[in-house]
Amino acid sequence: MITSGGDAPGMNAAVRGVVRAALARGVEVVGFQHGYRGIISEDFVNLTTQSVGGIIHQGGTMLRTARSSQFRDYEGRKQAFEVLMSNEVEGLVVIGGDGSLTGAKTLSEEFDYPIMGLPGTIDNDIAGTDFSIGFDTAVNTAMEAIDKIRDTAYSHERVFVVEVMGRRNGFIALEVALSSGAEAVLIPEVPFSLLEICDNLKKARTRGKRSSIIVVAEGAGRASDVRDFVAKNTGFEARYIVLGHMQRGGSPTAFDRVLALRLGAYAANRLINGYSGEMIGVDGGKLVHNPISYVLSTERTIDPERLLLVDVMSS
Ligand code: F6P
């Protein structure tokens, strides 16, 4: 198995789930270090039940991760396949985001090699599952940061613009805005008017609301630009903060730990049972498997009910 792409809290729990489920079926597991790069360089460790003891609460990934440019070329994938064959590795579990899952699909198709994918990214932008591993923890991390920011915004009667991760999507931003009671959220999926937001801030101030939080998804713009615009068009004191990579670390929440264990164990069993080319997910709390080709060709969309809720809650 490998962990690949941007790391996500809960990846270690997923590793534990895969290893312990496989060992329970008498199947050995090796972990390649640094994602696909580790397969190409034949850098792996045997994973025993002891290897995955004491890691469930740790953020990051014990197998480390990377984004491998070499694996993007056929020659790199061929080298990886030969390493898998020469070490009698009969199948591969890949934990990562869409780029990592695309690599798994390509390897599987080019060499008719068994693979199983797990959604591991804080962005939660992967179809075929309600949640990706790491999303819940990232949202909680950002929410707790905003709870702190709200104190100083209140004290100084300021507007605070908070930029969160999400690459090209607004799933983190929307969940954080709802859970932190933000007055506005800017996401790439939905057009917005900064002038309109400024008008709403001014109306709120006439109603006595002396401080506000605006959550910005990094794919929708830069917090510093939004701050400048708000300060200029409202005359209010405004500051900004970019939460950045702190959203990628920290001890995974109970939700992410259990999600990761369940997905990992199910992936191991599906692979051992002879299935391949699937991504494991949850749908309404139930474990599901979908063809990776479907997952990668399907756009995950923003929940309109949550979008409406943000407006209603901040009106
Ligand atoms: O895909 C996860 C993610 O954290 C995105 O939200 C973010 O834009 C990107 O990774 C940052 O990548 P890097 O860690 O390479 O700077």
Short mmCIF file of C-alpha atoms and ligand atoms in Angstrom, two decimals:
data_model
loop_
_atom_site.label_atom_id
_atom_site.label_comp_id
_atom_site.label_asym_id
_atom_site.label_seq_id
_atom_site.Cartn_x
_atom_site.Cartn_y
_atom_site.Cartn_z
CA MET A 1 0.00 0.00 0.00
CA ILE A 2 0.88 3.67 -0.30
CA THR A 3 -0.31 7.05 0.90
CA SER A 4 -0.08 9.59 -1.87
CA GLY A 5 -0.68 13.28 -2.66
CA GLY A 6 -1.46 15.85 0.04
CA ASP A 7 -1.44 14.16 3.45
CA ALA A 8 -4.64 14.04 5.49
CA PRO A 9 -5.36 13.38 9.19
CA GLY A 10 -6.66 9.83 9.45
CA MET A 11 -4.32 8.31 6.86
CA ASN A 12 -2.55 6.43 9.66
CA ALA A 13 -5.87 4.99 10.82
CA ALA A 14 -6.51 3.85 7.24
CA VAL A 15 -3.10 2.15 7.15
CA ARG A 16 -4.01 0.41 10.42
CA GLY A 17 -7.36 -0.68 8.97
CA VAL A 18 -5.78 -2.18 5.84
CA VAL A 19 -2.97 -3.95 7.70
CA ARG A 20 -5.01 -5.48 10.52
CA ALA A 21 -7.81 -6.61 8.19
CA ALA A 22 -5.32 -8.20 5.77
CA LEU A 23 -3.38 -9.95 8.54
CA ALA A 24 -6.68 -11.30 9.87
CA ARG A 25 -7.06 -12.99 6.47
CA GLY A 26 -3.47 -14.32 6.56
CA VAL A 27 -2.31 -11.79 3.95
CA GLU A 28 0.98 -9.90 4.41
CA VAL A 29 1.19 -6.15 3.79
CA VAL A 30 4.13 -3.98 2.74
CA GLY A 31 4.09 -0.19 2.82
CA PHE A 32 6.01 1.76 0.17
CA GLN A 33 7.39 5.07 1.44
CA HIS A 34 6.64 8.45 -0.19
CA GLY A 35 3.78 7.29 -2.40
CA TYR A 36 4.45 6.09 -5.95
CA ARG A 37 8.03 7.37 -5.69
CA GLY A 38 8.68 4.65 -3.12
CA ILE A 39 7.43 1.92 -5.42
CA ILE A 40 9.71 3.07 -8.22
CA SER A 41 12.70 3.22 -5.84
CA GLU A 42 11.71 -0.08 -4.15
CA ASP A 43 11.62 1.67 -0.77
CA PHE A 44 9.24 -0.38 1.37
CA VAL A 45 8.75 -1.78 4.88
CA ASN A 46 6.92 -4.87 6.06
CA LEU A 47 3.84 -3.83 8.00
CA THR A 48 3.04 -5.99 10.98
CA THR A 49 0.32 -5.63 13.56
CA GLN A 50 2.94 -3.96 15.77
CA SER A 51 3.90 -1.51 12.97
CA VAL A 52 0.43 0.02 13.10
CA GLY A 53 0.15 0.07 16.89
CA GLY A 54 0.03 3.49 18.55
CA ILE A 55 -0.59 5.46 15.33
CA ILE A 56 -4.37 5.82 15.20
CA HIS A 57 -4.25 9.22 16.93
CA GLN A 58 -1.34 10.59 14.89
CA GLY A 59 -1.89 13.05 12.03
CA GLY A 60 0.20 12.80 8.91
CA THR A 61 1.19 9.40 7.46
CA MET A 62 3.75 6.90 8.77
CA LEU A 63 4.38 5.91 5.13
CA ARG A 64 5.07 9.53 4.22
CA THR A 65 3.75 10.84 0.93
CA ALA A 66 4.78 12.77 -2.18
CA ARG A 67 3.53 13.84 -5.57
CA SER A 68 5.55 11.72 -8.01
CA SER A 69 6.28 13.30 -11.41
CA GLN A 70 8.16 10.12 -12.49
CA PHE A 71 5.00 8.04 -12.11
CA ARG A 72 3.20 10.32 -14.56
CA ASP A 73 5.31 8.79 -17.36
CA TYR A 74 4.76 5.30 -18.71
CA GLU A 75 8.41 4.42 -18.06
CA GLY A 76 7.96 5.33 -14.38
CA ARG A 77 4.82 3.23 -14.09
CA LYS A 78 6.52 0.32 -15.87
CA GLN A 79 9.40 0.53 -13.40
CA ALA A 80 6.90 0.54 -10.53
CA PHE A 81 5.06 -2.47 -11.96
CA GLU A 82 8.33 -4.40 -12.28
CA VAL A 83 9.17 -3.65 -8.64
CA LEU A 84 5.73 -4.89 -7.57
CA MET A 85 6.19 -8.09 -9.60
CA SER A 86 9.75 -8.78 -8.49
CA ASN A 87 8.67 -8.42 -4.85
CA GLU A 88 5.57 -10.60 -5.40
CA VAL A 89 3.23 -7.80 -4.37
CA GLU A 90 -0.12 -9.14 -5.60
CA GLY A 91 -2.23 -5.98 -5.27
CA LEU A 92 -2.00 -2.32 -4.27
CA VAL A 93 -4.12 -0.15 -1.98
CA VAL A 94 -3.73 3.57 -2.74
CA ILE A 95 -4.87 6.18 -0.23
CA GLY A 96 -5.01 9.67 -1.73
CA GLY A 97 -6.84 12.31 -3.72
CA ASP A 98 -7.95 12.37 -7.35
CA GLY A 99 -4.40 12.57 -8.72
CA SER A 100 -3.33 9.52 -6.73
CA LEU A 101 -6.44 7.58 -7.69
CA THR A 102 -5.87 8.46 -11.34
CA GLY A 103 -2.37 6.96 -11.04
CA ALA A 104 -3.83 3.79 -9.53
CA LYS A 105 -6.38 3.48 -12.34
CA THR A 106 -3.69 3.97 -15.00
CA LEU A 107 -1.35 1.40 -13.43
CA SER A 108 -4.20 -1.08 -13.19
CA GLU A 109 -5.29 -0.63 -16.81
CA GLU A 110 -1.81 -0.58 -18.35
CA PHE A 111 -0.58 -3.68 -16.55
CA ASP A 112 -3.84 -5.48 -15.63
CA TYR A 113 -2.79 -5.11 -12.01
CA PRO A 114 -5.19 -5.30 -9.02
CA ILE A 115 -5.68 -2.01 -7.20
CA MET A 116 -8.10 -0.60 -4.63
CA GLY A 117 -8.47 3.15 -3.92
CA LEU A 118 -9.33 5.01 -0.71
CA PRO A 119 -10.36 8.72 -0.69
CA GLY A 120 -7.70 10.51 1.36
CA THR A 121 -7.79 14.30 1.05
CA ILE A 122 -8.95 17.12 3.30
CA ASP A 123 -10.58 18.73 0.23
CA ASN A 124 -13.42 16.19 0.24
CA ASP A 125 -13.71 16.74 -3.52
CA ILE A 126 -13.95 13.06 -4.48
CA ALA A 127 -17.19 11.59 -5.82
CA GLY A 128 -18.37 8.16 -4.74
CA THR A 129 -18.19 8.90 -1.03
CA ASP A 130 -19.94 11.26 1.39
CA PHE A 131 -16.62 11.92 3.10
CA SER A 132 -12.92 11.66 2.32
CA ILE A 133 -10.46 10.85 5.07
CA GLY A 134 -9.20 14.06 6.71
CA PHE A 135 -12.07 16.38 5.82
CA ASP A 136 -13.76 16.29 9.24
CA THR A 137 -10.50 16.95 11.06
CA ALA A 138 -9.56 19.84 8.75
CA VAL A 139 -12.99 21.42 9.23
CA ASN A 140 -12.70 21.12 13.02
CA THR A 141 -9.20 22.60 12.97
CA ALA A 142 -10.37 25.60 10.95
CA MET A 143 -13.52 26.00 13.04
CA GLU A 144 -11.52 26.05 16.29
CA ALA A 145 -9.17 28.66 14.80
CA ILE A 146 -12.13 30.85 13.84
CA ASP A 147 -13.64 30.51 17.32
CA LYS A 148 -10.40 32.13 18.57
CA ILE A 149 -10.38 34.76 15.84
CA ARG A 150 -13.96 35.68 16.67
CA ASP A 151 -12.88 36.73 20.20
CA THR A 152 -10.38 39.31 18.96
CA ALA A 153 -12.70 40.41 16.15
CA TYR A 154 -15.34 41.11 18.82
CA SER A 155 -12.89 42.94 21.09
CA HIS A 156 -11.67 45.25 18.33
CA GLU A 157 -14.95 45.42 16.40
CA ARG A 158 -13.23 44.21 13.26
CA VAL A 159 -14.10 42.23 10.15
CA PHE A 160 -11.85 39.16 9.79
CA VAL A 161 -11.32 37.41 6.47
CA VAL A 162 -10.21 33.78 6.91
CA GLU A 163 -8.76 31.81 3.98
CA VAL A 164 -9.13 28.02 4.13
CA MET A 165 -7.78 25.23 1.93
CA GLY A 166 -9.72 23.26 -0.66
CA ARG A 167 -7.59 23.69 -3.81
CA ARG A 168 -10.35 24.25 -6.42
CA ASN A 169 -13.39 23.48 -4.24
CA GLY A 170 -15.45 25.04 -1.48
CA PHE A 171 -16.37 21.98 0.62
CA ILE A 172 -14.08 22.91 3.51
CA ALA A 173 -15.08 26.59 3.33
CA LEU A 174 -18.82 25.87 3.36
CA GLU A 175 -18.65 23.43 6.29
CA VAL A 176 -16.38 25.79 8.24
CA ALA A 177 -18.63 28.79 7.55
CA LEU A 178 -21.68 26.93 8.87
CA SER A 179 -19.94 25.46 11.91
CA SER A 180 -18.29 28.76 12.89
CA GLY A 181 -21.30 30.98 12.24
CA ALA A 182 -19.50 33.05 9.62
CA GLU A 183 -21.39 36.00 8.15
CA ALA A 184 -20.32 35.17 4.57
CA VAL A 185 -18.52 32.47 2.61
CA LEU A 186 -16.81 32.79 -0.79
CA ILE A 187 -16.41 29.57 -2.76
CA PRO A 188 -15.32 29.00 -6.38
CA GLU A 189 -18.49 27.12 -7.26
CA VAL A 190 -20.80 30.07 -6.62
CA PRO A 191 -20.54 33.60 -8.08
CA PHE A 192 -20.43 36.30 -5.39
CA SER A 193 -20.44 40.09 -5.17
CA LEU A 194 -18.01 41.69 -2.73
CA LEU A 195 -19.98 44.93 -3.00
CA GLU A 196 -23.11 43.09 -1.89
CA ILE A 197 -21.21 41.54 1.01
CA CYS A 198 -19.99 45.01 2.02
CA ASP A 199 -23.56 46.32 1.94
CA ASN A 200 -24.66 43.47 4.17
CA LEU A 201 -21.81 44.19 6.61
CA LYS A 202 -22.87 47.85 6.80
CA LYS A 203 -26.53 46.91 7.36
CA ALA A 204 -25.49 44.46 10.08
CA ARG A 205 -23.48 47.19 11.77
CA THR A 206 -26.52 49.48 11.86
CA ARG A 207 -28.28 46.60 13.62
CA GLY A 208 -25.47 46.59 16.20
CA LYS A 209 -23.33 43.76 14.84
CA ARG A 210 -19.85 45.16 15.43
CA SER A 211 -17.68 42.30 14.12
CA SER A 212 -17.95 39.73 11.33
CA ILE A 213 -16.16 36.71 9.87
CA ILE A 214 -15.84 36.08 6.13
CA VAL A 215 -14.59 32.63 5.09
CA VAL A 216 -12.81 32.45 1.72
CA ALA A 217 -11.93 29.22 -0.07
CA GLU A 218 -8.41 29.51 -1.51
CA GLY A 219 -9.84 28.70 -4.95
CA ALA A 220 -12.20 31.71 -4.71
CA GLY A 221 -9.60 34.35 -4.01
CA ARG A 222 -6.98 35.66 -1.60
CA ALA A 223 -8.01 36.71 1.88
CA SER A 224 -5.71 39.74 1.67
CA ASP A 225 -7.49 41.04 -1.44
CA VAL A 226 -10.91 40.53 0.15
CA ARG A 227 -9.75 42.34 3.28
CA ASP A 228 -8.49 45.30 1.25
CA PHE A 229 -11.78 45.50 -0.66
CA VAL A 230 -13.89 45.31 2.52
CA ALA A 231 -11.79 47.92 4.36
CA LYS A 232 -11.98 50.27 1.37
CA ASN A 233 -15.72 49.84 0.74
CA THR A 234 -17.01 49.78 4.30
CA GLY A 235 -14.51 51.91 6.21
CA PHE A 236 -14.46 49.18 8.90
CA GLU A 237 -11.25 47.91 10.47
CA ALA A 238 -10.45 44.58 8.79
CA ARG A 239 -7.77 41.93 9.11
CA TYR A 240 -7.09 38.62 7.38
CA ILE A 241 -5.52 35.26 8.14
CA VAL A 242 -4.54 32.32 5.91
CA LEU A 243 -4.96 29.10 7.92
CA GLY A 244 -2.91 27.13 5.41
CA HIS A 245 -1.25 23.81 6.22
CA MET A 246 -2.38 23.63 9.84
CA GLN A 247 -5.58 22.24 8.29
CA ARG A 248 -3.56 19.25 7.05
CA GLY A 249 -2.23 18.23 10.48
CA GLY A 250 -3.36 17.40 13.95
CA SER A 251 -4.80 14.34 15.61
CA PRO A 252 -7.70 12.97 13.54
CA THR A 253 -11.19 13.28 14.98
CA ALA A 254 -13.08 10.19 16.09
CA PHE A 255 -15.15 10.49 12.93
CA ASP A 256 -12.09 10.42 10.68
CA ARG A 257 -10.48 7.59 12.63
CA VAL A 258 -13.53 5.34 12.36
CA LEU A 259 -14.12 6.33 8.72
CA ALA A 260 -10.51 5.50 7.86
CA LEU A 261 -10.52 2.18 9.72
CA ARG A 262 -13.75 1.11 8.00
CA LEU A 263 -12.60 2.14 4.53
CA GLY A 264 -9.17 0.56 5.01
CA ALA A 265 -10.52 -2.77 6.24
CA TYR A 266 -13.13 -2.92 3.47
CA ALA A 267 -10.52 -2.11 0.80
CA ALA A 268 -8.27 -4.91 2.05
CA ASN A 269 -11.11 -7.42 2.01
CA ARG A 270 -12.35 -6.40 -1.45
CA LEU A 271 -8.84 -6.76 -2.87
CA ILE A 272 -8.28 -10.12 -1.16
CA ASN A 273 -11.67 -11.27 -2.47
CA GLY A 274 -10.42 -10.67 -6.00
CA TYR A 275 -11.97 -7.29 -6.85
CA SER A 276 -10.00 -4.44 -8.44
CA GLY A 277 -10.33 -0.96 -9.94
CA GLU A 278 -12.66 0.30 -7.24
CA MET A 279 -12.72 3.17 -4.77
CA ILE A 280 -14.18 2.46 -1.35
CA GLY A 281 -16.45 5.10 0.21
CA VAL A 282 -19.42 5.69 2.47
CA ASP A 283 -22.94 6.51 1.29
CA GLY A 284 -25.38 7.44 4.04
CA GLY A 285 -23.08 5.81 6.53
CA LYS A 286 -22.94 2.52 4.62
CA LEU A 287 -19.73 1.21 3.05
CA VAL A 288 -19.83 1.28 -0.77
CA HIS A 289 -17.51 0.53 -3.65
CA ASN A 290 -17.58 2.28 -7.01
CA PRO A 291 -15.50 1.80 -10.16
CA ILE A 292 -12.59 4.26 -10.02
CA SER A 293 -13.47 5.25 -13.60
CA TYR A 294 -16.89 6.44 -12.36
CA VAL A 295 -15.38 8.27 -9.37
CA LEU A 296 -12.81 10.12 -11.49
CA SER A 297 -15.31 11.07 -14.20
CA THR A 298 -17.87 12.44 -11.74
CA GLU A 299 -17.76 15.99 -10.34
CA ARG A 300 -18.65 16.26 -6.66
CA THR A 301 -21.08 19.17 -6.28
CA ILE A 302 -21.79 21.60 -3.48
CA ASP A 303 -24.87 20.81 -1.36
CA PRO A 304 -27.49 23.50 -2.21
CA GLU A 305 -29.19 22.99 1.15
CA ARG A 306 -25.98 23.98 2.97
CA LEU A 307 -25.53 26.99 0.68
CA LEU A 308 -29.04 28.22 1.48
CA LEU A 309 -28.46 27.59 5.18
CA VAL A 310 -25.41 29.89 5.22
CA ASP A 311 -27.52 32.72 3.82
CA VAL A 312 -30.41 32.12 6.22
CA MET A 313 -28.13 31.78 9.24
CA SER A 314 -26.25 35.00 8.46
CA SER A 315 -29.26 37.13 7.50
O1 F6P B 1 -5.21 18.73 -1.74
C1 F6P B 1 -5.00 19.05 -0.40
C2 F6P B 1 -4.38 20.42 -0.29
O2 F6P B 1 -4.21 20.74 1.07
C3 F6P B 1 -5.21 21.53 -0.94
O3 F6P B 1 -6.30 21.94 -0.15
C4 F6P B 1 -4.14 22.60 -1.10
O4 F6P B 1 -4.47 23.55 -2.08
C5 F6P B 1 -2.93 21.77 -1.52
O5 F6P B 1 -3.11 20.47 -0.95
C6 F6P B 1 -1.62 22.34 -1.05
O6 F6P B 1 -0.60 21.52 -1.64
P1 F6P B 1 0.88 21.50 -0.99
O7 F6P B 1 0.81 20.78 0.30
O8 F6P B 1 1.69 20.76 -2.02
O9 F6P B 1 1.29 22.94 -0.81
#
